[in-house]
Coordinates of C-alpha atoms in Angstrom, one line a residue:
X9 CA 0.1 -0.1 0.0
X10 CA 1.5 3.3 -1.1
X11 CA 0.6 6.6 0.1
X12 CA 1.5 9.7 -1.7
X13 CA 0.9 12.3 0.7
X14 CA 0.5 15.3 -1.7
X15 CA -1.3 18.2 -0.1
X16 CA -3.0 19.7 -3.1
X17 CA -3.0 17.8 -6.3
X18 CA -4.1 20.1 -9.3
X19 CA -5.8 17.8 -11.8
X20 CA -6.1 18.9 -15.4
X21 CA -7.9 16.1 -17.2
X22 CA -8.4 16.0 -20.8
X23 CA -11.1 13.5 -20.3
X24 CA -9.4 10.5 -21.4
X25 CA -6.1 9.6 -19.8
X26 CA -4.5 12.6 -18.5
X27 CA -1.9 12.2 -15.6
X28 CA -0.6 14.7 -13.2
X29 CA 2.9 16.0 -13.8
X30 CA 3.0 18.7 -11.3
X31 CA 5.3 18.5 -8.3
X32 CA 3.9 16.1 -5.6
X33 CA 1.3 14.7 -7.8
X34 CA 0.5 11.1 -8.3
X35 CA 3.0 9.1 -10.4
X36 CA 1.5 6.4 -12.5
X37 CA 3.1 3.7 -14.5
X38 CA 2.9 4.0 -18.2
X39 CA -0.2 2.7 -19.6
X40 CA -2.0 2.8 -16.4
X41 CA -5.4 4.4 -16.5
X42 CA -6.7 6.5 -13.9
X43 CA -9.1 8.6 -15.6
X44 CA -13.0 8.7 -15.1
X45 CA -14.9 8.9 -18.5
X46 CA -17.3 11.8 -18.8
X47 CA -20.4 9.7 -19.5
X48 CA -23.1 11.4 -17.4
X49 CA -25.5 13.6 -19.5
X50 CA -27.5 16.6 -18.4
X51 CA -30.5 14.3 -17.9
X52 CA -28.5 11.8 -15.9
X53 CA -27.2 14.3 -13.6
X54 CA -30.7 15.8 -13.0
X55 CA -32.2 12.4 -12.2
X56 CA -29.4 11.2 -10.1
X57 CA -30.0 14.3 -8.0
X58 CA -33.5 13.6 -7.5
X59 CA -33.1 9.8 -7.2
X60 CA -30.6 10.0 -4.6
X61 CA -32.6 12.4 -2.5
X62 CA -35.9 10.6 -2.6
X63 CA -35.0 7.5 -0.4
X64 CA -35.6 6.0 3.0
X65 CA -35.3 9.6 4.7
X66 CA -38.5 10.8 3.1
X67 CA -40.4 7.4 2.2
X68 CA -39.8 5.7 5.4
X69 CA -38.1 8.0 8.1
X70 CA -41.1 10.4 8.1
X71 CA -43.1 7.8 9.9
X72 CA -40.5 8.1 12.8
X73 CA -40.6 11.8 12.7
X74 CA -44.6 12.0 12.6
X75 CA -45.1 9.3 15.4
X76 CA -42.7 11.4 17.8
X77 CA -43.6 14.9 17.0
X78 CA -46.8 15.3 15.3
X79 CA -47.5 16.8 11.9
X80 CA -46.9 20.5 12.5
X81 CA -43.4 19.9 13.9
X82 CA -42.6 17.6 10.8
X83 CA -43.8 20.3 8.5
X84 CA -41.8 23.1 10.2
X85 CA -38.6 21.0 10.4
X86 CA -38.7 19.8 6.8
X87 CA -39.4 23.2 5.5
X88 CA -36.8 24.8 7.5
X89 CA -33.9 22.3 7.0
X90 CA -34.9 22.4 3.2
X91 CA -34.0 26.1 3.2
X92 CA -30.7 25.2 4.9
X93 CA -30.1 22.6 2.0
X94 CA -30.8 25.0 -0.6
X95 CA -28.2 27.4 0.7
X96 CA -25.8 24.5 0.9
X97 CA -26.6 23.5 -2.6
X98 CA -26.1 27.0 -3.9
X99 CA -22.7 27.3 -2.2
X100 CA -21.7 24.2 -3.8
X101 CA -23.0 25.2 -7.1
X102 CA -20.9 28.4 -7.1
X103 CA -17.8 26.5 -6.7
X104 CA -18.7 23.6 -9.0
X105 CA -19.7 25.7 -12.0
X106 CA -16.4 27.8 -11.7
X107 CA -14.1 24.8 -11.4
X108 CA -15.6 21.3 -11.9
X109 CA -12.8 19.0 -10.1
X110 CA -12.9 15.3 -10.5
X111 CA -12.5 15.0 -6.7
X112 CA -15.6 17.0 -6.2
X113 CA -15.9 19.0 -3.0
X114 CA -13.1 17.6 -1.3
X115 CA -11.0 19.5 -4.0
X116 CA -12.5 22.9 -3.1
X117 CA -11.9 22.2 0.7
X118 CA -8.3 21.6 -0.2
X119 CA -7.7 24.4 -2.4
X120 CA -9.6 27.1 -0.9
X121 CA -9.4 26.2 2.9
X122 CA -6.6 23.6 3.9
X123 CA -5.4 20.3 2.5
X124 CA -6.2 19.0 6.3
X125 CA -10.1 20.0 5.8
X126 CA -10.0 18.3 2.4
X127 CA -8.6 15.1 3.9
X128 CA -11.2 15.1 6.7
X129 CA -14.2 15.8 4.6
X130 CA -13.3 13.2 2.1
X131 CA -13.2 10.4 4.5
X132 CA -15.8 11.4 6.7
X133 CA -17.9 11.8 3.5
X134 CA -16.8 8.3 2.5
X135 CA -17.7 6.8 5.9
X136 CA -21.1 8.4 5.4
X137 CA -21.7 6.6 2.2
X138 CA -20.3 3.1 3.1
X139 CA -22.8 3.4 6.2
X140 CA -25.9 4.8 4.3
X141 CA -25.7 2.1 1.6
X142 CA -26.2 -0.8 4.1
X143 CA -28.8 1.6 5.7
X144 CA -30.7 1.5 2.5
X145 CA -30.4 -2.3 2.3
X146 CA -31.7 -2.4 5.9
X147 CA -34.7 -0.3 4.8
X148 CA -35.3 -2.5 2.0
X149 CA -35.3 -5.8 4.1
X150 CA -38.0 -3.9 6.5
X151 CA -40.1 -2.8 3.5
X152 CA -40.3 -6.3 2.4
X153 CA -41.4 -7.6 5.8
X154 CA -44.7 -5.9 4.9
X155 CA -45.4 -9.2 3.0
X156 CA -42.8 -11.6 4.5
X157 CA -42.2 -11.3 8.1
X158 CA -38.5 -11.9 9.2
X159 CA -39.7 -15.3 11.1
X160 CA -40.6 -16.6 7.4
X161 CA -37.8 -15.3 5.4
X162 CA -34.4 -14.4 6.8
X163 CA -33.7 -10.6 5.9
X164 CA -30.4 -11.8 4.7
X165 CA -31.9 -13.1 1.7
X166 CA -33.1 -10.0 0.4
X167 CA -29.9 -8.1 1.5
X168 CA -27.9 -10.6 -0.7
X169 CA -30.0 -9.9 -3.6
X170 CA -29.6 -6.0 -3.1
X171 CA -26.0 -6.4 -2.7
X172 CA -25.5 -8.4 -6.0
X173 CA -27.6 -6.0 -8.0
X174 CA -26.1 -2.9 -6.9
X175 CA -22.5 -4.0 -7.3
X176 CA -23.2 -5.3 -10.8
X177 CA -24.8 -2.0 -12.0
X178 CA -22.0 0.1 -10.7
X179 CA -19.5 -2.4 -12.3
X180 CA -20.9 -1.9 -15.9
X181 CA -19.8 1.5 -16.2
X182 CA -21.0 5.0 -15.7
X183 CA -23.0 5.0 -19.2
X184 CA -25.0 2.1 -18.0
X185 CA -25.3 3.4 -14.4
X186 CA -26.6 6.8 -15.7
X187 CA -29.1 5.3 -18.1
X188 CA -30.4 2.9 -15.3
X189 CA -30.8 5.6 -12.8
X190 CA -32.3 7.9 -15.1
X191 CA -35.1 5.7 -16.1
X192 CA -35.5 4.3 -12.3
X193 CA -35.4 7.8 -10.9
X194 CA -37.9 9.1 -13.6
X195 CA -40.3 6.1 -12.3
X196 CA -39.5 7.4 -8.7
X197 CA -40.5 10.8 -9.5
X198 CA -43.7 10.0 -11.2
X199 CA -44.7 7.8 -8.4
X200 CA -44.2 10.2 -5.7
X201 CA -46.1 12.8 -7.7
X202 CA -49.0 10.2 -8.2
X203 CA -48.8 9.7 -4.4
X204 CA -49.0 13.5 -3.7
X205 CA -52.1 13.7 -5.9
X206 CA -53.7 10.5 -4.3
X207 CA -52.9 12.2 -0.8
X208 CA -54.6 15.2 -1.7
X209 CA -57.7 13.4 -3.0
X210 CA -57.8 11.3 0.3
X211 CA -57.8 14.5 2.4
X212 CA -60.4 16.1 0.5
X213 CA -62.9 12.9 0.8
X214 CA -62.3 11.2 -2.4
X215 CA -61.3 7.8 -1.0
X216 CA -63.7 4.8 -0.6
X217 CA -64.5 6.0 2.8
X218 CA -65.6 9.4 1.6
X219 CA -64.1 10.8 4.7
X220 CA -63.0 14.3 4.2
X221 CA -60.0 14.2 6.7
X222 CA -58.7 17.6 6.0
X223 CA -56.8 19.0 9.1
X224 CA -58.7 16.9 11.6
X225 CA -55.9 15.0 13.0
X226 CA -54.1 18.5 13.6
X227 CA -56.8 19.0 16.2
X228 CA -57.3 15.4 17.4
X229 CA -54.8 14.0 18.5
X230 CA -53.2 17.5 17.8
X231 CA -50.6 19.2 15.6
X232 CA -47.8 18.9 17.9
X233 CA -46.8 16.0 20.3
X234 CA -44.8 15.9 23.4
X235 CA -41.8 14.3 24.0
X236 CA -39.8 14.0 27.3
X237 CA -41.8 16.5 29.0
X238 CA -45.3 17.8 29.1
X239 CA -46.6 21.1 27.9
X240 CA -44.7 23.7 25.8
X241 CA -41.4 22.2 26.8
X242 CA -42.4 18.7 25.7
X243 CA -43.7 20.0 22.3
X244 CA -40.4 22.1 21.7
X245 CA -38.3 18.7 22.7
X246 CA -40.4 16.7 20.1
X247 CA -40.0 19.4 17.3
X248 CA -36.4 19.6 17.7
X249 CA -36.0 15.8 17.5
X250 CA -37.5 16.0 14.1
X251 CA -34.6 18.2 13.0
X252 CA -32.5 15.2 12.8
X253 CA -35.0 13.0 10.8
X254 CA -35.5 16.2 8.3
X255 CA -31.7 16.2 8.0
X256 CA -31.4 12.7 7.3
X257 CA -34.2 12.8 4.7
X258 CA -32.2 15.6 2.8
X259 CA -29.0 13.9 2.7
X260 CA -27.8 12.9 -0.8
X261 CA -28.9 16.1 -2.3
X262 CA -25.3 17.3 -2.3
X263 CA -24.2 14.2 -4.3
X264 CA -24.1 16.4 -7.6
X265 CA -20.9 17.8 -6.3
X266 CA -19.3 14.4 -6.6
X267 CA -20.7 13.9 -10.3
X268 CA -18.8 16.8 -11.8
X269 CA -15.7 14.6 -13.0
X270 CA -18.1 12.3 -15.0
X271 CA -20.6 15.1 -16.2
X272 CA -20.7 16.2 -19.7
X273 CA -20.7 20.1 -19.8
X274 CA -20.5 20.5 -16.2
X275 CA -20.7 24.1 -16.0
X276 CA -24.3 24.0 -17.6
X277 CA -25.7 20.7 -16.0
X278 CA -24.4 21.3 -12.5
X279 CA -25.7 24.8 -12.0
X280 CA -29.1 23.7 -13.6
X281 CA -29.7 20.9 -11.3
X282 CA -28.9 22.8 -8.3
X283 CA -31.0 25.8 -9.3
X284 CA -34.1 23.3 -9.3
X285 CA -33.2 21.9 -5.7
X286 CA -35.6 24.7 -4.4
X287 CA -38.7 23.5 -6.4
X288 CA -37.7 19.8 -5.7
X289 CA -37.7 20.6 -1.9
X290 CA -41.1 22.3 -1.9
X291 CA -42.8 19.4 -4.2
X292 CA -41.2 16.3 -3.1
X293 CA -40.5 17.1 0.7
X294 CA -42.8 20.2 2.1
X295 CA -46.0 19.0 0.2
X296 CA -45.5 15.3 0.9
X297 CA -45.2 15.7 4.6
X298 CA -48.0 18.1 4.9
X299 CA -50.3 15.7 3.2
X300 CA -49.2 12.7 5.2
X301 CA -49.7 14.6 8.3
X302 CA -53.4 15.4 7.4
X303 CA -54.0 11.7 6.6
X304 CA -52.1 9.8 9.5
X305 CA -52.6 10.6 13.1
X306 CA -49.2 10.8 15.1
X307 CA -50.6 8.1 17.6
X308 CA -51.5 5.5 14.8
X309 CA -50.3 2.0 15.9
X310 CA -49.8 1.3 12.2
X311 CA -46.6 3.4 11.9
X312 CA -43.8 1.0 11.9
X313 CA -41.3 3.4 14.0
X314 CA -44.0 4.2 16.5
X315 CA -43.1 3.7 20.2
X316 CA -45.4 1.1 20.7
X317 CA -43.9 -2.4 20.5
X318 CA -46.8 -3.8 18.6
X319 CA -46.6 -1.7 15.8
X320 CA -47.0 -3.6 12.4
X321 CA -44.5 -4.0 9.5
X322 CA -46.0 -1.2 7.2
X323 CA -42.8 0.7 7.1
X324 CA -44.0 3.9 5.2
X325 CA -46.5 6.5 6.5
X326 CA -47.8 6.8 2.9
X327 CA -48.7 3.1 2.9
X328 CA -50.4 3.6 6.3
X329 CA -52.3 6.6 4.9
X330 CA -53.7 4.2 2.1
X331 CA -54.5 1.5 4.5
X332 CA -56.5 3.8 6.8
X333 CA -58.4 5.0 3.8
X334 CA -59.5 1.5 3.0
X335 CA -58.2 1.2 -0.5
X336 CA -57.6 -2.4 -1.4
X337 CA -54.5 -3.8 -3.1
X338 CA -53.0 -0.4 -3.7
X339 CA -50.8 -0.5 -0.4
X340 CA -49.2 -3.5 -1.8
X341 CA -48.4 -1.7 -5.2
X342 CA -47.2 1.5 -3.3
X343 CA -45.0 -0.7 -1.2
X344 CA -43.6 -2.4 -4.3
X345 CA -42.8 1.2 -5.6
X346 CA -41.2 2.1 -2.3
X347 CA -39.0 -1.0 -2.5
X348 CA -37.7 0.2 -5.7
X349 CA -37.1 3.8 -4.3
X350 CA -34.8 2.1 -1.7
X351 CA -33.0 0.0 -4.1
X352 CA -32.2 3.2 -6.6
X353 CA -31.0 5.2 -3.6
X354 CA -28.7 2.3 -2.4
X355 CA -27.3 1.9 -5.9
X356 CA -26.5 5.7 -6.2
X357 CA -25.1 5.7 -2.7
X358 CA -22.5 3.0 -3.7
X359 CA -21.7 5.1 -6.6
X360 CA -20.9 8.1 -4.6
X361 CA -18.8 6.1 -2.1
X362 CA -16.9 4.9 -4.8
X363 CA -16.2 8.0 -6.5
X364 CA -15.3 9.6 -3.2
X365 CA -12.5 7.2 -2.2
X366 CA -11.2 7.4 -5.8
X367 CA -11.2 11.3 -5.5
X368 CA -9.3 10.9 -2.2
X369 CA -6.9 8.6 -3.9
X370 CA -6.4 11.2 -6.8
X371 CA -5.3 13.6 -4.4
X372 CA -2.8 11.1 -2.6
X373 CA -4.9 11.0 0.4
X374 CA -5.8 7.1 -0.1
X375 CA -3.9 4.3 -1.1
X376 CA -2.6 4.9 -4.7
X377 CA -4.1 1.6 -6.1
X378 CA -7.7 3.0 -5.7
X379 CA -7.1 5.4 -8.7
X380 CA -7.1 2.6 -11.0
X381 CA -9.8 2.3 -13.6
X382 CA -10.8 -0.2 -16.3
X383 CA -11.4 0.2 -19.9
X384 CA -15.0 1.4 -19.0
X385 CA -13.8 4.1 -16.8
X386 CA -14.8 2.3 -13.7
X387 CA -12.6 2.6 -10.5
X388 CA -12.8 -1.0 -9.7
X389 CA -10.8 -1.1 -6.7
X390 CA -12.6 1.7 -5.1
X391 CA -15.7 -0.2 -6.0
X392 CA -14.5 -3.2 -4.5
X393 CA -13.5 -1.4 -1.1
X394 CA -16.9 0.5 -0.9
X395 CA -19.0 -2.4 -1.5
X396 CA -17.1 -4.4 1.2
X397 CA -18.9 -2.3 3.8
X398 CA -22.2 -3.2 2.3
X399 CA -21.8 -6.4 4.5
X400 CA -22.7 -4.4 7.4
X401 CA -26.4 -4.7 6.4
X402 CA -26.3 -8.5 7.6
X403 CA -26.4 -7.2 11.0
X404 CA -30.0 -7.4 10.4
X405 CA -30.0 -11.2 10.4
X406 CA -29.5 -11.3 14.1
X407 CA -30.6 -7.8 15.3
X408 CA -34.1 -5.9 15.1
X409 CA -34.2 -4.0 12.0
X410 CA -35.6 -0.8 13.6
X411 CA -32.7 -0.7 16.2
X412 CA -30.0 -1.1 13.5
X413 CA -31.9 1.4 11.3
X414 CA -31.8 4.0 14.0
X415 CA -28.3 3.6 14.9
X416 CA -27.1 4.0 11.2
X417 CA -29.3 7.2 11.0
X418 CA -27.4 8.6 13.8
X419 CA -24.1 7.9 12.3
X420 CA -25.0 8.9 8.7
X421 CA -26.6 12.1 9.9
X422 CA -23.7 13.3 11.9
X423 CA -21.3 12.8 8.8
X424 CA -23.9 14.5 6.3
X425 CA -24.0 17.4 8.8
X426 CA -20.2 17.6 8.9
X427 CA -20.2 17.5 5.2
X428 CA -22.5 20.4 4.7
X429 CA -20.3 22.2 7.3
X430 CA -17.2 21.8 5.3
X431 CA -19.0 22.9 2.0
X432 CA -20.1 25.9 3.3
X433 CA -16.8 26.8 5.0
X434 CA -15.2 26.2 1.5
X435 CA -17.5 28.4 0.0
X436 CA -17.0 31.2 2.5
X437 CA -13.3 31.0 1.8
X438 CA -14.1 30.7 -1.8
X439 CA -15.8 33.9 -1.9
X440 CA -13.1 35.7 0.1
X441 CA -10.4 34.4 -2.4
X442 CA -12.5 35.5 -5.3
X443 CA -13.1 39.1 -3.7
X444 CA -9.3 39.4 -2.9
X445 CA -8.4 38.5 -6.5
X446 CA -11.0 40.7 -8.0
X447 CA -12.8 38.0 -10.1
X448 CA -15.7 39.9 -11.8
X449 CA -19.1 38.7 -10.8
X450 CA -20.1 38.5 -14.5
X451 CA -17.5 35.8 -15.0
X452 CA -19.2 33.3 -12.7
X453 CA -21.3 30.7 -14.5
X454 CA -23.5 30.4 -11.3
X455 CA -23.6 32.6 -8.2
X456 CA -25.3 31.7 -4.9
X457 CA -28.3 34.3 -4.5
X458 CA -27.5 35.1 -0.8
X459 CA -23.6 35.1 -1.1
X460 CA -21.4 34.3 1.7
X461 CA -23.9 35.6 4.2
X462 CA -26.3 32.7 3.5
X463 CA -23.5 30.4 4.0
X464 CA -22.8 32.1 7.3
X465 CA -26.3 31.4 8.4
X466 CA -26.4 27.6 7.1
X467 CA -23.2 27.0 8.7
X468 CA -24.5 28.3 12.0
X469 CA -27.6 26.2 11.8
X470 CA -25.6 23.2 10.8
X471 CA -23.4 23.3 13.8
X472 CA -26.3 24.0 16.3
X473 CA -28.1 20.9 14.9
X474 CA -24.7 18.8 15.0
X475 CA -24.4 19.7 18.8
X476 CA -27.9 19.5 19.9
X477 CA -29.5 16.8 17.6
X478 CA -29.4 14.0 20.3
X479 CA -30.1 15.9 23.4
X480 CA -32.6 13.1 24.5
X481 CA -29.6 10.8 25.2
X482 CA -29.1 12.7 28.3
X483 CA -32.5 12.7 29.6
X484 CA -34.6 9.8 28.3
X485 CA -33.3 6.2 29.2
X486 CA -33.8 5.4 33.0
X487 CA -32.1 2.2 32.4
X488 CA -28.8 3.9 32.2
X489 CA -29.2 6.3 34.6
X490 CA -31.1 8.8 32.3
X491 CA -27.9 8.5 29.7
X492 CA -28.3 6.5 26.7
X493 CA -24.7 5.7 25.8
X494 CA -25.6 3.9 22.7
X495 CA -27.3 6.9 21.1
X496 CA -24.6 9.2 22.5
X497 CA -21.7 7.3 20.9
X498 CA -23.6 6.9 17.4
X499 CA -24.7 10.4 17.4
X500 CA -21.6 12.2 18.2
X501 CA -18.9 9.9 17.2
X502 CA -18.4 11.4 13.9
X503 CA -17.3 14.9 15.6
X504 CA -14.2 13.7 17.4
X505 CA -13.5 11.7 14.4
X506 CA -13.6 14.7 12.0
X507 CA -11.7 16.9 14.3
X508 CA -8.8 14.3 14.7
X509 CA -8.5 13.9 11.0
X510 CA -7.9 17.6 10.5
X511 CA -5.5 18.0 13.6
X512 CA -3.8 14.6 12.7
X513 CA -3.1 15.4 9.0
X514 CA -2.2 19.1 9.6
X515 CA 0.3 18.0 12.2
X516 CA 1.8 15.2 10.1
X517 CA 1.8 17.1 6.8
X518 CA 2.5 20.6 8.1
X519 CA -0.1 22.1 5.8
X520 CA -1.0 25.6 5.8
X521 CA -4.4 27.4 5.5
X522 CA -4.9 29.0 2.2
X523 CA -4.8 32.8 2.1
X524 CA -7.4 34.8 0.1
X525 CA -4.9 36.4 -2.0
X526 CA -3.2 33.2 -3.2
X527 CA -5.6 30.7 -3.2
X528 CA -5.7 28.6 -6.3
X529 CA -8.7 29.6 -8.3
X530 CA -7.3 28.9 -11.7
X531 CA -5.3 25.7 -12.0
X532 CA -7.1 23.3 -14.4
X533 CA -9.6 25.9 -15.4
X534 CA -8.2 26.3 -18.9
X535 CA -8.1 22.7 -19.5
X536 CA -12.0 22.6 -18.5
X537 CA -12.7 25.6 -20.7
X538 CA -11.2 23.7 -23.7
X539 CA -13.1 20.7 -22.9
X540 CA -16.4 22.6 -22.7
X541 CA -15.9 24.2 -25.8
X542 CA -15.1 21.0 -27.7
X543 CA -18.2 19.3 -26.0
X544 CA -20.3 22.1 -27.2
X545 CA -19.0 22.0 -30.8
X546 CA -19.7 18.3 -31.0
X547 CA -23.1 18.9 -29.6
X548 CA -24.0 21.5 -32.1
X549 CA -23.1 18.9 -34.9
X550 CA -25.7 16.4 -33.6
X551 CA -29.3 16.4 -34.5
X552 CA -31.7 16.0 -31.6
X553 CA -33.0 12.9 -33.4
X554 CA -29.6 11.1 -32.7
X555 CA -29.8 11.9 -29.1
X556 CA -31.0 8.7 -27.3
X557 CA -34.2 9.5 -25.5
X558 CA -33.6 13.1 -25.5
X559 CA -36.9 14.0 -27.3
X560 CA -38.8 11.7 -24.8
X561 CA -37.0 13.3 -21.8
X562 CA -37.8 17.0 -23.1
X563 CA -41.2 16.3 -24.1
X564 CA -42.7 14.3 -21.4
X565 CA -40.5 14.2 -18.3
X566 CA -38.1 17.2 -18.4
X567 CA -40.6 20.1 -17.9
X568 CA -41.3 18.5 -14.4
X569 CA -37.8 19.6 -13.2

């Protein structure tokens, strides 16, 4: 195992097999390929961004938040965290449009802040995705228990099927992966829009029971549940607990920052995907949780993650809503769709984990052999290293699915929050460098609407949620003397790991923080500019008829986004 130890590798890819030649860069044996292929089209990037975000957090995890805090708390928390996510995405979009690096946002942390931050960000982000992938597989096994309880068919059977499928899809190359995710994510979007329409109809009394529910459950049992304490304090505790679930639901929206190395014309496709994030948040999240809160009372025994030990296996609150409305057969159909949702999310999560560790290796911050790609541009060793951690999902075989799911949510959420913190810090430093070096605003392909002040606000909220997200570990488990050590460890373990990675790398490598006047805003930009010009020239020569499925996407699907 060879470690390079470079602090800031400046990659200038020609899109085929370019190799770094600058001092301190990776030395690659002749004929050895380390380059990704730009095989992701604009429609692929758009749908991967949507598909990765519509997963267990929205479809399944919403049930946990609703049962604990009530519909009003869930609506407020999902709306507020959605605004924070939009600020994070805009910050990322400004940097990615200026300089689409193969290493993604870890490269921005290296260049604009400190190589130590890039090191810590890359490894914590990889940790997040090697945990969230088995988490999605865990959720898949839980969804299947709607039909086949664990005492009839061992969850390990379904985990094995998921594992083989997602590894195979990722192995066949980025073009196959992009096309597969495009159609599967398109199906997910159509289904979730159908569910939103159905939920609205049920809320207005259009179901078989002709029961016009409206906001009835906001009055009885109520809009706010209590947690830990009674009265206003209990309602606030319940509300704040949903901030964690809302954060988990939005994790994955930043993954477009990892796809820039394989995106065609990233200066156009990445900002476009990010600009539309606001509308996706409103439609897919805010409206969804509003309607499900109208259809399912928070004290329903049907919620799989309710505190009651006798809860059923109907994992999604959307399925519960249809069951309560008395629609036959449809719950089974929707549950099957949800299973595809989870499968798609786990597939894209493995992709992101693979590209993250590959990006670290490209910068000399991971073993060098992980940079190797095959003829299809697939980093096969990085894929194998990431896929190995999917085996954590087999913890389901001997443990309660809901318990494992909860621990994974805690770990993944803190890693996700630290990722957002790092992106926001990198953007603040990027703006400082841009202002110090007097880069004209009109030269930016995309600019964050609220600038660095929006990033400062989002940074404050992310840090606040990170430090307070599991306050109940100190107050709510009498068995351990009012201290839940398991929740505490899984909730906050990521913070010391993150800090130690920064301090350790900085101490060993003696790195220096980037200064605004000298921060590297330009290395690699000329090569990307040339690549963009060549791509646009080739596209101009192609007729729309020759673009696979392009006419179908633009005519029937593209307008939705």
